[in-house]
mmCIF file of C-alpha atoms in Angstrom:
data_model
loop_
_atom_site.group_PDB
_atom_site.id
_atom_site.type_symbol
_atom_site.label_atom_id
_atom_site.label_comp_id
_atom_site.label_asym_id
_atom_site.label_seq_id
_atom_site.Cartn_x
_atom_site.Cartn_y
_atom_site.Cartn_z
ATOM 1 C CA MET A 1 -19.193 -48.155 44.726
ATOM 2 C CA LEU A 2 -15.632 -48.630 45.963
ATOM 3 C CA ILE A 3 -14.334 -48.520 42.393
ATOM 4 C CA ILE A 4 -16.142 -45.219 41.796
ATOM 5 C CA LEU A 5 -14.628 -43.719 44.955
ATOM 6 C CA LEU A 6 -11.156 -44.902 43.905
ATOM 7 C CA ILE A 7 -11.602 -43.340 40.459
ATOM 8 C CA ILE A 8 -12.718 -40.047 42.042
ATOM 9 C CA ALA A 9 -9.740 -40.128 44.431
ATOM 10 C CA ALA A 10 -7.363 -40.788 41.505
ATOM 11 C CA TRP A 11 -8.966 -37.903 39.582
ATOM 12 C CA ILE A 12 -8.480 -35.532 42.525
ATOM 13 C CA LEU A 13 -4.856 -36.620 43.009
ATOM 14 C CA PHE A 14 -4.135 -36.189 39.306
ATOM 15 C CA LEU A 15 -5.737 -32.734 39.405
ATOM 16 C CA LEU A 16 -3.573 -31.755 42.363
ATOM 17 C CA LEU A 17 -0.467 -33.002 40.552
ATOM 18 C CA ILE A 18 -1.077 -31.128 37.303
ATOM 19 C CA ARG A 19 -2.080 -28.021 39.248
ATOM 20 C CA LYS A 20 1.182 -28.162 41.199
ATOM 21 C CA LEU A 21 3.038 -28.539 37.883
ATOM 22 C CA LYS A 22 1.139 -25.425 36.692
ATOM 23 C CA ILE A 23 -0.273 -27.113 33.607
ATOM 24 C CA TYR A 24 -3.471 -25.069 33.797
ATOM 25 C CA PHE A 25 -4.895 -26.105 30.445
ATOM 26 C CA PHE A 26 -4.907 -29.745 31.562
ATOM 27 C CA VAL A 27 -6.363 -28.740 34.926
ATOM 28 C CA PHE A 28 -9.265 -27.206 33.001
ATOM 29 C CA VAL A 29 -9.695 -30.170 30.623
ATOM 30 C CA VAL A 30 -9.207 -33.005 33.126
ATOM 31 C CA GLY A 31 -11.165 -31.178 35.824
ATOM 32 C CA SER A 32 -14.109 -30.381 33.560
ATOM 33 C CA ILE A 33 -14.331 -33.882 32.090
ATOM 34 C CA GLY A 34 -13.962 -35.521 35.491
ATOM 35 C CA LEU A 35 -16.575 -33.321 37.148
ATOM 36 C CA PHE A 36 -18.930 -33.922 34.221
ATOM 37 C CA CYS A 37 -18.577 -37.702 34.635
ATOM 38 C CA ILE A 38 -19.123 -37.474 38.400
ATOM 39 C CA LEU A 39 -22.203 -35.254 38.067
ATOM 40 C CA MET A 40 -23.560 -37.477 35.296
ATOM 41 C CA TYR A 41 -23.132 -40.565 37.475
ATOM 42 C CA ILE A 42 -24.708 -38.927 40.527
ATOM 43 C CA GLY A 43 -27.545 -37.072 38.801
ATOM 44 C CA ARG A 44 -28.589 -39.573 36.145
ATOM 45 C CA GLY A 45 -31.998 -40.895 37.097
ATOM 46 C CA THR A 46 -32.569 -38.531 40.044
ATOM 47 C CA VAL A 47 -31.828 -34.913 39.151
ATOM 48 C CA GLU A 48 -32.648 -35.754 35.553
ATOM 49 C CA LYS A 49 -36.172 -36.900 36.488
ATOM 50 C CA TYR A 50 -36.763 -33.790 38.604
ATOM 51 C CA LEU A 51 -35.731 -31.589 35.681
ATOM 52 C CA GLU A 52 -38.029 -33.501 33.318
ATOM 53 C CA HIS A 53 -40.941 -32.964 35.700
ATOM 54 C CA ALA A 54 -39.987 -29.314 36.254
ATOM 55 C CA VAL A 55 -39.976 -28.633 32.503
ATOM 56 C CA THR A 56 -43.293 -30.451 32.063
ATOM 57 C CA TYR A 57 -44.862 -28.650 35.017
ATOM 58 C CA SER A 58 -43.650 -25.301 33.651
ATOM 59 C CA MET A 59 -45.183 -26.242 30.310
ATOM 60 C CA TYR A 60 -48.375 -27.136 32.194
ATOM 61 C CA LEU A 61 -48.518 -23.626 33.694
ATOM 62 C CA ILE A 62 -47.965 -22.084 30.257
ATOM 63 C CA SER A 63 -50.649 -24.337 28.736
ATOM 64 C CA LYS A 64 -53.232 -22.871 31.103
ATOM 65 C CA ALA A 65 -52.691 -19.472 29.461
ATOM 66 C CA THR A 66 -52.145 -20.495 25.836
ATOM 67 C CA ASP A 67 -54.386 -23.476 24.961
ATOM 68 C CA ILE A 68 -51.826 -24.686 22.388
ATOM 69 C CA TYR A 69 -51.217 -28.100 23.962
ATOM 70 C CA VAL A 70 -52.214 -30.243 26.922
ATOM 71 C CA ALA A 71 -49.545 -31.008 29.509
ATOM 72 C CA HIS A 72 -49.517 -34.112 31.687
ATOM 73 C CA PRO A 73 -46.886 -33.340 34.366
ATOM 74 C CA GLU A 74 -47.401 -36.644 36.164
ATOM 75 C CA TYR A 75 -46.216 -38.496 33.027
ATOM 76 C CA SER A 76 -43.775 -35.841 31.723
ATOM 77 C CA MET A 77 -45.846 -35.814 28.546
ATOM 78 C CA LEU A 78 -47.276 -33.144 26.238
ATOM 79 C CA THR A 79 -50.085 -33.584 23.711
ATOM 80 C CA VAL A 80 -50.656 -31.202 20.815
ATOM 81 C CA TYR A 81 -53.935 -31.342 18.892
ATOM 82 C CA TYR A 82 -54.147 -30.362 15.239
ATOM 83 C CA ASN A 83 -57.649 -30.676 13.745
ATOM 84 C CA SER A 84 -58.565 -34.319 14.417
ATOM 85 C CA GLN A 85 -54.979 -35.465 14.907
ATOM 86 C CA ALA A 86 -52.879 -35.534 18.051
ATOM 87 C CA VAL A 87 -49.171 -35.749 18.741
ATOM 88 C CA SER A 88 -47.983 -36.797 22.178
ATOM 89 C CA PHE A 89 -44.354 -36.765 23.227
ATOM 90 C CA PHE A 90 -42.419 -37.248 26.412
ATOM 91 C CA VAL A 91 -40.162 -34.648 27.935
ATOM 92 C CA ASP A 92 -37.129 -36.873 28.475
ATOM 93 C CA TYR A 93 -33.451 -36.311 29.205
ATOM 94 C CA GLU A 94 -33.016 -34.514 25.883
ATOM 95 C CA CYS A 95 -35.561 -31.825 26.750
ATOM 96 C CA SER A 96 -34.738 -31.605 30.455
ATOM 97 C CA GLY A 97 -31.481 -29.694 30.049
ATOM 98 C CA PHE A 98 -29.714 -32.059 32.442
ATOM 99 C CA ILE A 99 -26.711 -32.804 30.234
ATOM 100 C CA GLU A 100 -26.397 -29.195 29.073
ATOM 101 C CA SER A 101 -26.520 -27.959 32.667
ATOM 102 C CA ILE A 102 -23.813 -30.285 33.937
ATOM 103 C CA VAL A 103 -21.588 -29.493 30.948
ATOM 104 C CA TYR A 104 -21.970 -25.792 31.754
ATOM 105 C CA ILE A 105 -21.336 -26.291 35.480
ATOM 106 C CA SER A 106 -18.322 -28.528 34.816
ATOM 107 C CA LEU A 107 -16.712 -26.036 32.459
ATOM 108 C CA LEU A 108 -17.455 -23.105 34.752
ATOM 109 C CA ALA A 109 -16.057 -24.857 37.837
ATOM 110 C CA PHE A 110 -12.596 -25.093 36.293
ATOM 111 C CA TYR A 111 -12.655 -21.914 34.208
ATOM 112 C CA PRO A 112 -9.770 -19.805 35.532
ATOM 113 C CA VAL A 113 -11.227 -16.334 34.921
ATOM 114 C CA TYR A 114 -13.688 -16.148 37.840
ATOM 115 C CA ARG A 115 -13.415 -16.485 41.610
ATOM 116 C CA TRP A 116 -15.581 -19.089 43.373
ATOM 117 C CA ARG A 117 -18.290 -16.688 44.542
ATOM 118 C CA ARG A 118 -18.777 -15.438 40.987
ATOM 119 C CA LYS A 119 -18.701 -19.011 39.649
ATOM 120 C CA ILE A 120 -21.521 -20.005 42.004
ATOM 121 C CA LEU A 121 -23.658 -17.032 40.932
ATOM 122 C CA LEU A 122 -22.949 -17.648 37.244
ATOM 123 C CA GLY A 123 -23.613 -21.358 37.750
ATOM 124 C CA MET A 124 -27.064 -20.704 39.197
ATOM 125 C CA ALA A 125 -27.919 -18.025 36.624
ATOM 126 C CA GLY A 126 -26.654 -20.143 33.723
ATOM 127 C CA THR A 127 -28.535 -23.229 34.889
ATOM 128 C CA LEU A 128 -31.720 -21.156 35.138
ATOM 129 C CA TYR A 129 -31.036 -19.772 31.645
ATOM 130 C CA ILE A 130 -30.610 -23.327 30.288
ATOM 131 C CA PHE A 131 -33.857 -24.374 31.994
ATOM 132 C CA ILE A 132 -35.768 -21.445 30.457
ATOM 133 C CA SER A 133 -34.145 -22.126 27.074
ATOM 134 C CA ASN A 134 -35.446 -25.695 27.230
ATOM 135 C CA ILE A 135 -38.935 -24.448 28.009
ATOM 136 C CA ILE A 136 -38.720 -22.111 25.004
ATOM 137 C CA ARG A 137 -37.498 -25.001 22.849
ATOM 138 C CA VAL A 138 -40.339 -27.319 23.874
ATOM 139 C CA PHE A 139 -42.888 -24.511 23.525
ATOM 140 C CA ILE A 140 -41.688 -23.755 19.968
ATOM 141 C CA ILE A 141 -42.047 -27.451 19.086
ATOM 142 C CA CYS A 142 -45.661 -27.351 20.313
ATOM 143 C CA VAL A 143 -46.413 -24.117 18.422
ATOM 144 C CA ILE A 144 -45.055 -25.516 15.139
ATOM 145 C CA ILE A 145 -47.085 -28.722 15.506
ATOM 146 C CA LYS A 146 -50.231 -26.761 16.427
ATOM 147 C CA LYS A 147 -49.796 -24.376 13.485
ATOM 148 C CA PHE A 148 -48.580 -26.721 10.739
ATOM 149 C CA GLY A 149 -49.600 -30.206 11.820
ATOM 150 C CA PRO A 150 -48.001 -33.410 13.054
ATOM 151 C CA SER A 151 -46.049 -33.926 9.836
ATOM 152 C CA LEU A 152 -43.597 -31.280 11.068
ATOM 153 C CA PHE A 153 -42.942 -32.943 14.435
ATOM 154 C CA PHE A 154 -39.637 -34.435 13.321
ATOM 155 C CA PHE A 155 -38.485 -31.169 11.736
ATOM 156 C CA SER A 156 -39.558 -29.017 14.678
ATOM 157 C CA HIS A 157 -38.024 -31.313 17.288
ATOM 158 C CA THR A 158 -34.910 -32.568 15.545
ATOM 159 C CA VAL A 159 -33.913 -29.595 13.405
ATOM 160 C CA PHE A 160 -35.547 -26.273 14.244
ATOM 161 C CA ALA A 161 -35.695 -26.522 18.042
ATOM 162 C CA ARG A 162 -32.152 -27.885 18.268
ATOM 163 C CA VAL A 163 -30.783 -25.068 16.120
ATOM 164 C CA LEU A 164 -32.682 -22.528 18.247
ATOM 165 C CA PHE A 165 -31.365 -24.109 21.443
ATOM 166 C CA PHE A 166 -27.851 -24.171 19.979
ATOM 167 C CA PHE A 167 -27.939 -20.425 19.352
ATOM 168 C CA LEU A 168 -29.302 -19.782 22.846
ATOM 169 C CA MET A 169 -26.409 -21.812 24.286
ATOM 170 C CA VAL A 170 -23.867 -20.010 22.091
ATOM 171 C CA GLY A 171 -25.162 -16.745 23.567
ATOM 172 C CA LEU A 172 -24.722 -18.053 27.111
ATOM 173 C CA TYR A 173 -21.247 -19.410 26.438
ATOM 174 C CA TYR A 174 -20.207 -16.190 24.719
ATOM 175 C CA VAL A 175 -21.274 -14.015 27.651
ATOM 176 C CA VAL A 176 -19.901 -16.281 30.384
ATOM 177 C CA PHE A 177 -16.715 -17.613 28.796
ATOM 178 C CA THR A 178 -15.580 -15.700 25.703
ATOM 179 C CA ARG A 179 -16.576 -12.132 26.578
ATOM 180 C CA ALA A 180 -15.261 -12.376 30.127
ATOM 181 C CA HIS A 181 -11.944 -13.731 28.902
ATOM 182 C CA ILE A 182 -11.582 -10.980 26.299
ATOM 183 C CA LEU A 183 -12.385 -8.259 28.852
ATOM 184 C CA ARG A 184 -9.752 -9.545 31.275
ATOM 185 C CA GLN A 185 -7.110 -10.055 28.594
ATOM 186 C CA LYS A 186 -3.998 -7.912 28.731
ATOM 187 C CA VAL A 187 -1.430 -7.482 25.989
ATOM 188 C CA GLY A 188 1.602 -5.642 27.310
ATOM 189 C CA LYS A 189 0.309 -2.463 28.940
ATOM 190 C CA ILE A 190 -2.949 -2.559 26.989
ATOM 191 C CA GLY A 191 -6.031 -3.971 28.702
ATOM 192 C CA TYR A 192 -9.664 -4.175 27.671
ATOM 193 C CA GLU A 193 -11.192 -3.675 31.101
ATOM 194 C CA ASN A 194 -12.759 -0.362 32.068
#
């Protein structure tokens, strides 16, 4: 534990140094990577499990209305029936959105375009968006298995749902990072803001 605290202290001191030297790109890179590692260390096993259960419980609530699959929130497991066959899979760290959420929060925390109040609001909204995107991803996996059978589990989980989730994340990152940066950009006397 002492080693971890020393590493965090060294990270903070290094951040203060490069900020004082006005090397803002490295503040963003070193800050984001460091915060990601800290959040990963702290949240792995605790926050991650809560997110897994939250996704499974949300899927449980949806299953009551759709009858496409059976959710077992106590085990973080979903079962999809197709004719006489069944596919069960666990909602683990990959489907919880834990890693995606801390990447987003880490990047946002050191992104220089927003003030802290706005960063907190965007952090909460973006994390909720990632959570809902994961629910959509898992739901689509269940729909594909229910419609086309267990032979498409690998395709639906590994290919289709990941590509869908990727595009949902690109949309989030575009709105939060790229679009905001373009709108605040100024070239000479020309600006893109209202």
